[in-house]
PDB file of C-alpha atoms and ligand atoms in Angstrom:
ATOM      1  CA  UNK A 881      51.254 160.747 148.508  1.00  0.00           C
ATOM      2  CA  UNK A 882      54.324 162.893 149.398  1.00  0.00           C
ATOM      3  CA  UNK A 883      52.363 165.412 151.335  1.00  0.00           C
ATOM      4  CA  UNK A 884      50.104 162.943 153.099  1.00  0.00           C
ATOM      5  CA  UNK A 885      51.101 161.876 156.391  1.00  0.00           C
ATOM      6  CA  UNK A 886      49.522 159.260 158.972  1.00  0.00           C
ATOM      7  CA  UNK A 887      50.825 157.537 161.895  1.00  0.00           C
ATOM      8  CA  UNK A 888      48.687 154.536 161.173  1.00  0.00           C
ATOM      9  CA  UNK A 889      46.458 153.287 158.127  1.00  0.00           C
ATOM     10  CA  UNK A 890      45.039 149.890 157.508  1.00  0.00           C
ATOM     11  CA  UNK A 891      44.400 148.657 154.033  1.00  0.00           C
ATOM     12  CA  UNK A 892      41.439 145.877 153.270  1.00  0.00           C
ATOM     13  CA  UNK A 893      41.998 143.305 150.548  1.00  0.00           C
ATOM     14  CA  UNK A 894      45.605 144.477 150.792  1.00  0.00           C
ATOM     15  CA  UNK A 895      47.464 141.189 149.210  1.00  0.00           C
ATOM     16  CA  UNK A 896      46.650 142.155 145.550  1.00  0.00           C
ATOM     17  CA  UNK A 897      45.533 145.110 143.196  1.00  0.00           C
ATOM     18  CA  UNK A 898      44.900 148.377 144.580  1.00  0.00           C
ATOM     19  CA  UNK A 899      45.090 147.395 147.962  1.00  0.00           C
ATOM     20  CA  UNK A 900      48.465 145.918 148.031  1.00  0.00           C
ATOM     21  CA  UNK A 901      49.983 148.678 145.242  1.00  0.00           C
ATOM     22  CA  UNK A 902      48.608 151.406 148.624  1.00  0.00           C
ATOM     23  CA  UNK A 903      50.338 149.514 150.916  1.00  0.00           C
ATOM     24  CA  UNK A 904      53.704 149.496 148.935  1.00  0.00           C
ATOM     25  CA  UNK A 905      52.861 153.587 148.089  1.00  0.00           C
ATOM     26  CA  UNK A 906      52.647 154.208 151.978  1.00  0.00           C
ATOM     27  CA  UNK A 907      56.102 151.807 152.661  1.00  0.00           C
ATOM     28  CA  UNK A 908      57.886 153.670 149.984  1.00  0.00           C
ATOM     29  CA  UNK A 909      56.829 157.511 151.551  1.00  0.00           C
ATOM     30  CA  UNK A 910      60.115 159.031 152.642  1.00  0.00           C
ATOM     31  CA  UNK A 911      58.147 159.533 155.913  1.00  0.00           C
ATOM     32  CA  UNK A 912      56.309 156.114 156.127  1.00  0.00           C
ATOM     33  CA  UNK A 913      53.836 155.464 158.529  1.00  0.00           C
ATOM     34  CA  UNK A 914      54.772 153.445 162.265  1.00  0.00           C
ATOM     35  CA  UNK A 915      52.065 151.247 160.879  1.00  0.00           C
ATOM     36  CA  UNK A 916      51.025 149.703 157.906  1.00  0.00           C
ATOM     37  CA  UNK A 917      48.187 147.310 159.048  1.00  0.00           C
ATOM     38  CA  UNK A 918      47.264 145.042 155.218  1.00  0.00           C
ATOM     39  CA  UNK A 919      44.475 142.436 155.710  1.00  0.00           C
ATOM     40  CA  UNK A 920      44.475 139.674 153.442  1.00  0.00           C
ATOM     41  CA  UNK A 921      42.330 136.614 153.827  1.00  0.00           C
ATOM     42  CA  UNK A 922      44.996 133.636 153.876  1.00  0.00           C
ATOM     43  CA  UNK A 923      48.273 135.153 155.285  1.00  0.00           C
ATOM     44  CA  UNK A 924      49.912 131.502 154.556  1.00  0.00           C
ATOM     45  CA  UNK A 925      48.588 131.182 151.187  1.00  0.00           C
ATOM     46  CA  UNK A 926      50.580 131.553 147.897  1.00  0.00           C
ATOM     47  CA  UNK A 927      48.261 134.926 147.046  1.00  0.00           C
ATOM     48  CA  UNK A 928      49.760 136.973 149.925  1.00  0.00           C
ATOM     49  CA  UNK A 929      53.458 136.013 148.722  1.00  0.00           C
ATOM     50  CA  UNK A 930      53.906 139.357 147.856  1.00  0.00           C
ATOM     51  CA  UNK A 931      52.945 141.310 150.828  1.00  0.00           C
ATOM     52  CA  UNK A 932      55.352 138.804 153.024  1.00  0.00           C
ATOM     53  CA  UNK A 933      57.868 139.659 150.702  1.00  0.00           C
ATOM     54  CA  UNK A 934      57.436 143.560 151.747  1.00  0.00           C
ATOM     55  CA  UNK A 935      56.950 142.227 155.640  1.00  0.00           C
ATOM     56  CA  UNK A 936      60.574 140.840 155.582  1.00  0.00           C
ATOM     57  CA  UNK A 937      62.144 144.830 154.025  1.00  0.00           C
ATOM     58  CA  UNK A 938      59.399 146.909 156.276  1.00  0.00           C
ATOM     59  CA  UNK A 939      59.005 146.531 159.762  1.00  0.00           C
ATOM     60  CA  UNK A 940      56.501 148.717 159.611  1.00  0.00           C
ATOM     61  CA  UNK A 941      54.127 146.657 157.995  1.00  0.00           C
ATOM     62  CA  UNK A 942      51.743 144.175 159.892  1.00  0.00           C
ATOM     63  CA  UNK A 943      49.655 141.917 157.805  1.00  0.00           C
ATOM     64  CA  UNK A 944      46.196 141.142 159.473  1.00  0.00           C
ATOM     65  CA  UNK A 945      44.010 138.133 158.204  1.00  0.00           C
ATOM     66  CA  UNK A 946      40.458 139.686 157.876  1.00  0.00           C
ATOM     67  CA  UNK A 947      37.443 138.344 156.080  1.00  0.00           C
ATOM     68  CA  UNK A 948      35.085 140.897 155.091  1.00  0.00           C
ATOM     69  CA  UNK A 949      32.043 138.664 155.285  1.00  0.00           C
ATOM     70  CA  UNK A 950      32.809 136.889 158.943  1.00  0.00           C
ATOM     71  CA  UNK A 951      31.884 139.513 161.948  1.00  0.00           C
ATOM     72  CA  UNK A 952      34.453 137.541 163.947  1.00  0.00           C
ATOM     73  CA  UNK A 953      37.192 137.425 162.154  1.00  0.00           C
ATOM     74  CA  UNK A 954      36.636 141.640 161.563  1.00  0.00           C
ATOM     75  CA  UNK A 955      36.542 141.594 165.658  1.00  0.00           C
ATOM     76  CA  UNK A 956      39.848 139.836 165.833  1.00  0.00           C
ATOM     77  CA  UNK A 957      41.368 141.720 163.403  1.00  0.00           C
ATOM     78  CA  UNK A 958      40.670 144.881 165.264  1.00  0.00           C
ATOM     79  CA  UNK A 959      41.651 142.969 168.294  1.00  0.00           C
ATOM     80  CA  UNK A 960      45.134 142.338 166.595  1.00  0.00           C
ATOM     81  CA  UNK A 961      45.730 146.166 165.423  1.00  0.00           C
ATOM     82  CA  UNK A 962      45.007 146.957 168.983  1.00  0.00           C
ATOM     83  CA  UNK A 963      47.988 145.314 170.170  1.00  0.00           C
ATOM     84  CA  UNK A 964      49.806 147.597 168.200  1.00  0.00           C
ATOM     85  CA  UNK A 965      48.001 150.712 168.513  1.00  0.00           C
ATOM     86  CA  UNK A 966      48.096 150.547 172.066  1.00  0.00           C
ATOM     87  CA  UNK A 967      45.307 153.120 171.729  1.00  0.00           C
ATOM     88  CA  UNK A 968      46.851 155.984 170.211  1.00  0.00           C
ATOM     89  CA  UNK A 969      43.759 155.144 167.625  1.00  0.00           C
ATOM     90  CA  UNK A 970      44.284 154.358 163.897  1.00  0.00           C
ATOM     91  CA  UNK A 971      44.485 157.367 161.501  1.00  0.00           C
ATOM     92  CA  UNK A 972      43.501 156.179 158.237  1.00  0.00           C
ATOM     93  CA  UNK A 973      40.890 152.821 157.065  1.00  0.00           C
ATOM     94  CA  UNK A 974      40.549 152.033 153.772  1.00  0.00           C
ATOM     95  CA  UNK A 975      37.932 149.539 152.943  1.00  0.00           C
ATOM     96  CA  UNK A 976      39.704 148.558 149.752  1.00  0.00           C
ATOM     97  CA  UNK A 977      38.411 144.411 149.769  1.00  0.00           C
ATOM     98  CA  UNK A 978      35.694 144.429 147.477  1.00  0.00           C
ATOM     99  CA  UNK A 979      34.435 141.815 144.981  1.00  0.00           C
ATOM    100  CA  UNK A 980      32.443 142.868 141.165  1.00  0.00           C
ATOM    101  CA  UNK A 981      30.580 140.063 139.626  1.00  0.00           C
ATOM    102  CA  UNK A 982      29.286 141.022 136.150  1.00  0.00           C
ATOM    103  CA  UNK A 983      26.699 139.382 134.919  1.00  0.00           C
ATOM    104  CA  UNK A 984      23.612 139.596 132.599  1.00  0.00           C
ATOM    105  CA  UNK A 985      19.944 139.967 133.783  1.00  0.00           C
ATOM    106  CA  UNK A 986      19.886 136.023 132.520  1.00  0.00           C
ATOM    107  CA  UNK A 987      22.755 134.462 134.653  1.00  0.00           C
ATOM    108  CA  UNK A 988      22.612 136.796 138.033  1.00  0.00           C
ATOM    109  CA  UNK A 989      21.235 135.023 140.321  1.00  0.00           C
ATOM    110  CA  UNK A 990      20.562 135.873 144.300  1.00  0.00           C
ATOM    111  CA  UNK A 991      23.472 134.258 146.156  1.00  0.00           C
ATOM    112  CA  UNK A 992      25.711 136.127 143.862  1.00  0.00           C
ATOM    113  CA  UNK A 993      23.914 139.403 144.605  1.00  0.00           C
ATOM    114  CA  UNK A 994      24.044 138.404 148.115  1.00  0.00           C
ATOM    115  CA  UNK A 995      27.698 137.474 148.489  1.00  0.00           C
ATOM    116  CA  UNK A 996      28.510 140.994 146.585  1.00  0.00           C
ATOM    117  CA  UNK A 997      26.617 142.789 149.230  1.00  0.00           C
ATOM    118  CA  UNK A 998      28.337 140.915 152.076  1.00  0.00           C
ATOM    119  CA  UNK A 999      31.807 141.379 150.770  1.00  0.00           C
ATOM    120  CA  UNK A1000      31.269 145.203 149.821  1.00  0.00           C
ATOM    121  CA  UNK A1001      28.537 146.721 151.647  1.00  0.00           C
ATOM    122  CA  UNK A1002      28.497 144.817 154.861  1.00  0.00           C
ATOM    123  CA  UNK A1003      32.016 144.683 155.368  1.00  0.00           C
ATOM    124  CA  UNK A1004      32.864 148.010 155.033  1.00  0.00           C
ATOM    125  CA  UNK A1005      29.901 148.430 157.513  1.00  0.00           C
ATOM    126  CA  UNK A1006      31.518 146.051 160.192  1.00  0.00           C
ATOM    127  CA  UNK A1007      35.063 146.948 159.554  1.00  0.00           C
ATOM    128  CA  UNK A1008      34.264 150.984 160.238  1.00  0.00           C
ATOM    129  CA  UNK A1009      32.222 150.213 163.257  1.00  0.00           C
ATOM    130  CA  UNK A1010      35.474 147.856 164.969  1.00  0.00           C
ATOM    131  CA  UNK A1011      38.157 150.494 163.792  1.00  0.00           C
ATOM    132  CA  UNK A1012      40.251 151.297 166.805  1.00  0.00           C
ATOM    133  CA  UNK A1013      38.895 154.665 167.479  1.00  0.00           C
ATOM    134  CA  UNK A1014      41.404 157.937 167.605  1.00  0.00           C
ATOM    135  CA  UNK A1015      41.696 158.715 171.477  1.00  0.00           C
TER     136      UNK A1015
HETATM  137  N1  NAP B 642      39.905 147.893 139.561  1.00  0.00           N
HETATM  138  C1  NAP B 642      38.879 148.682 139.203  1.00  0.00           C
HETATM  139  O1  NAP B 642      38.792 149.185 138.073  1.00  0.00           O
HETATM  140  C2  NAP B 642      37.798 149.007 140.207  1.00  0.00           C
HETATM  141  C3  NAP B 642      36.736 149.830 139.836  1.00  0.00           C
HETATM  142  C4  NAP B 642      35.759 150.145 140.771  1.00  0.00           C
HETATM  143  C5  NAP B 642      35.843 149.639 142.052  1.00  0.00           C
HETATM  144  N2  NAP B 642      36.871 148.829 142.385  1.00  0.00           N
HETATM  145  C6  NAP B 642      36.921 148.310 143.758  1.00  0.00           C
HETATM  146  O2  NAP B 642      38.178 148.641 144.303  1.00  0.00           O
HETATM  147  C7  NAP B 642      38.598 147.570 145.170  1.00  0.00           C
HETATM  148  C8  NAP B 642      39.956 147.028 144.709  1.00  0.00           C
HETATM  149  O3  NAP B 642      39.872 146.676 143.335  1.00  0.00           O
HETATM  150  P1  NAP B 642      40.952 145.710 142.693  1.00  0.00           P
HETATM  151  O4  NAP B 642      40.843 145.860 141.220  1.00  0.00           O
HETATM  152  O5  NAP B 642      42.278 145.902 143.336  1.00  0.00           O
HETATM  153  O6  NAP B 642      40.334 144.285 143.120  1.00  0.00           O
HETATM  154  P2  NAP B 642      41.035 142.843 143.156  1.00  0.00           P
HETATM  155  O7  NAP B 642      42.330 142.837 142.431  1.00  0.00           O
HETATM  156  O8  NAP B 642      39.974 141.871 142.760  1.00  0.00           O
HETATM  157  O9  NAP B 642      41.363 142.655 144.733  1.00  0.00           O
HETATM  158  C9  NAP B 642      40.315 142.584 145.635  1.00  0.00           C
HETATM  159  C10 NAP B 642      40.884 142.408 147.024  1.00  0.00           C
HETATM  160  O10 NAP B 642      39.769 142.236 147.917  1.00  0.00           O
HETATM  161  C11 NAP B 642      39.961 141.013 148.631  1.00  0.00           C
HETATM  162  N3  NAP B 642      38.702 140.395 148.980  1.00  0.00           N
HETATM  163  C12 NAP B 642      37.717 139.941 148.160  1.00  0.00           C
HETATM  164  N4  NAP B 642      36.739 139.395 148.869  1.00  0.00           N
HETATM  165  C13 NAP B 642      37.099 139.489 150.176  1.00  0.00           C
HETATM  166  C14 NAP B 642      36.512 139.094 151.389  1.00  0.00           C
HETATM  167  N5  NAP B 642      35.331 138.448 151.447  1.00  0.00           N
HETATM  168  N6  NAP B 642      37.170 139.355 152.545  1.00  0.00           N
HETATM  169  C15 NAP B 642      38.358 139.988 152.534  1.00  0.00           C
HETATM  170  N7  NAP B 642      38.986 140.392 151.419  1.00  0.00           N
HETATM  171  C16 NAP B 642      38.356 140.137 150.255  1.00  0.00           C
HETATM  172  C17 NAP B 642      40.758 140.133 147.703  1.00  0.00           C
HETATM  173  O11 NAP B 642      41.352 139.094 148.450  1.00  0.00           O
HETATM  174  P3  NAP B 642      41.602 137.627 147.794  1.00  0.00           P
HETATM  175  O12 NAP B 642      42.933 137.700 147.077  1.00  0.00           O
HETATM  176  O13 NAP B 642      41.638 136.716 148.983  1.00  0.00           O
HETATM  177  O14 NAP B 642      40.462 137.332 146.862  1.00  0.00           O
HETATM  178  C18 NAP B 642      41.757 141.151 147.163  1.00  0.00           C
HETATM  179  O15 NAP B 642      42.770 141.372 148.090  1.00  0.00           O
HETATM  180  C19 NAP B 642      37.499 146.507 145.112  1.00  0.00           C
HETATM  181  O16 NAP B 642      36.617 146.704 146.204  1.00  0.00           O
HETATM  182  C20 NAP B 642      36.820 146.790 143.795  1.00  0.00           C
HETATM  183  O17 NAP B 642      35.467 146.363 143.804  1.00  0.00           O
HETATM  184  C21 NAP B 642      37.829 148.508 141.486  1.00  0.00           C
END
């Protein structure tokens, strides 16, 4: 990422996996970003331990509770990046929170297929459309 420069990015799913090894890749640039937004569903829970452990080293980095399936809680996460933005507009979104439920044609069922559509389609969807726009 040396060459890659933003003023702002937000990272979905950010407290584990790929979205919380982007978030430490963009903290550890040599010309970090003024903002690292990282969503994570439960801020206060023992899964985001890591990402508060980066808050406490980066000032830089804001973490954001978003739920991918809840329209509202995308709305005040946007809400909550604003404050910081102060609408210079965020530079880079990636919709990184995404679930994969394998299963056979035998144990799928609908409310599985549903819940994968609503965390990985449709949140995407509603996180894109409540991005602070660039000005
Ligand atoms: N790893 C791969 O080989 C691979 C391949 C193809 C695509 N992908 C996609 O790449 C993305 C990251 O993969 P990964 O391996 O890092 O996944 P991961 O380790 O399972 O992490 C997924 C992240 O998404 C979050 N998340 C799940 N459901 C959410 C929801 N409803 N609202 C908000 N956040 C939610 C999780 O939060 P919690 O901790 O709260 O669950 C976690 O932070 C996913 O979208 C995945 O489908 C991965």
């Amino acid at each position: 990422m040396a060459g890659f420069n933003v003023h702002s990015v937000l990272v979905t799913g950010a407290n584990r996996g790929i979205g919380l090894e982007l978030v430490k890749q963009f903290l550890e640039k040599s010309n970090p970003p003024e903002w690292v937004f990282a969503t994570c569903r439960d801020p206060e829970g023992q899964r985001a331990q890591q990402l508060k452990n980066l808050v406490s080293r980066h000032p830089n980095l804001v973490i954001v509770v978003l739920e991918a399936t809840d329209p509202a809680s995308i709305k005040a996460a946007a809400a909550r990046v604003e404050e910081h933005l102060k609408g210079s507009g965020l530079n880079l979104l990636i919709n990184n929170a995404g679930i994969v439920r394998l299963n056979t044609l035998e144990s799928e069922t609908p409310e599985n297929m549903s819940l994968v559509y609503a965390t990985s389609v449709k949140g995407p969807l509603l996180v894109n459309q409540q991005q602070p726009s660039l000005p």
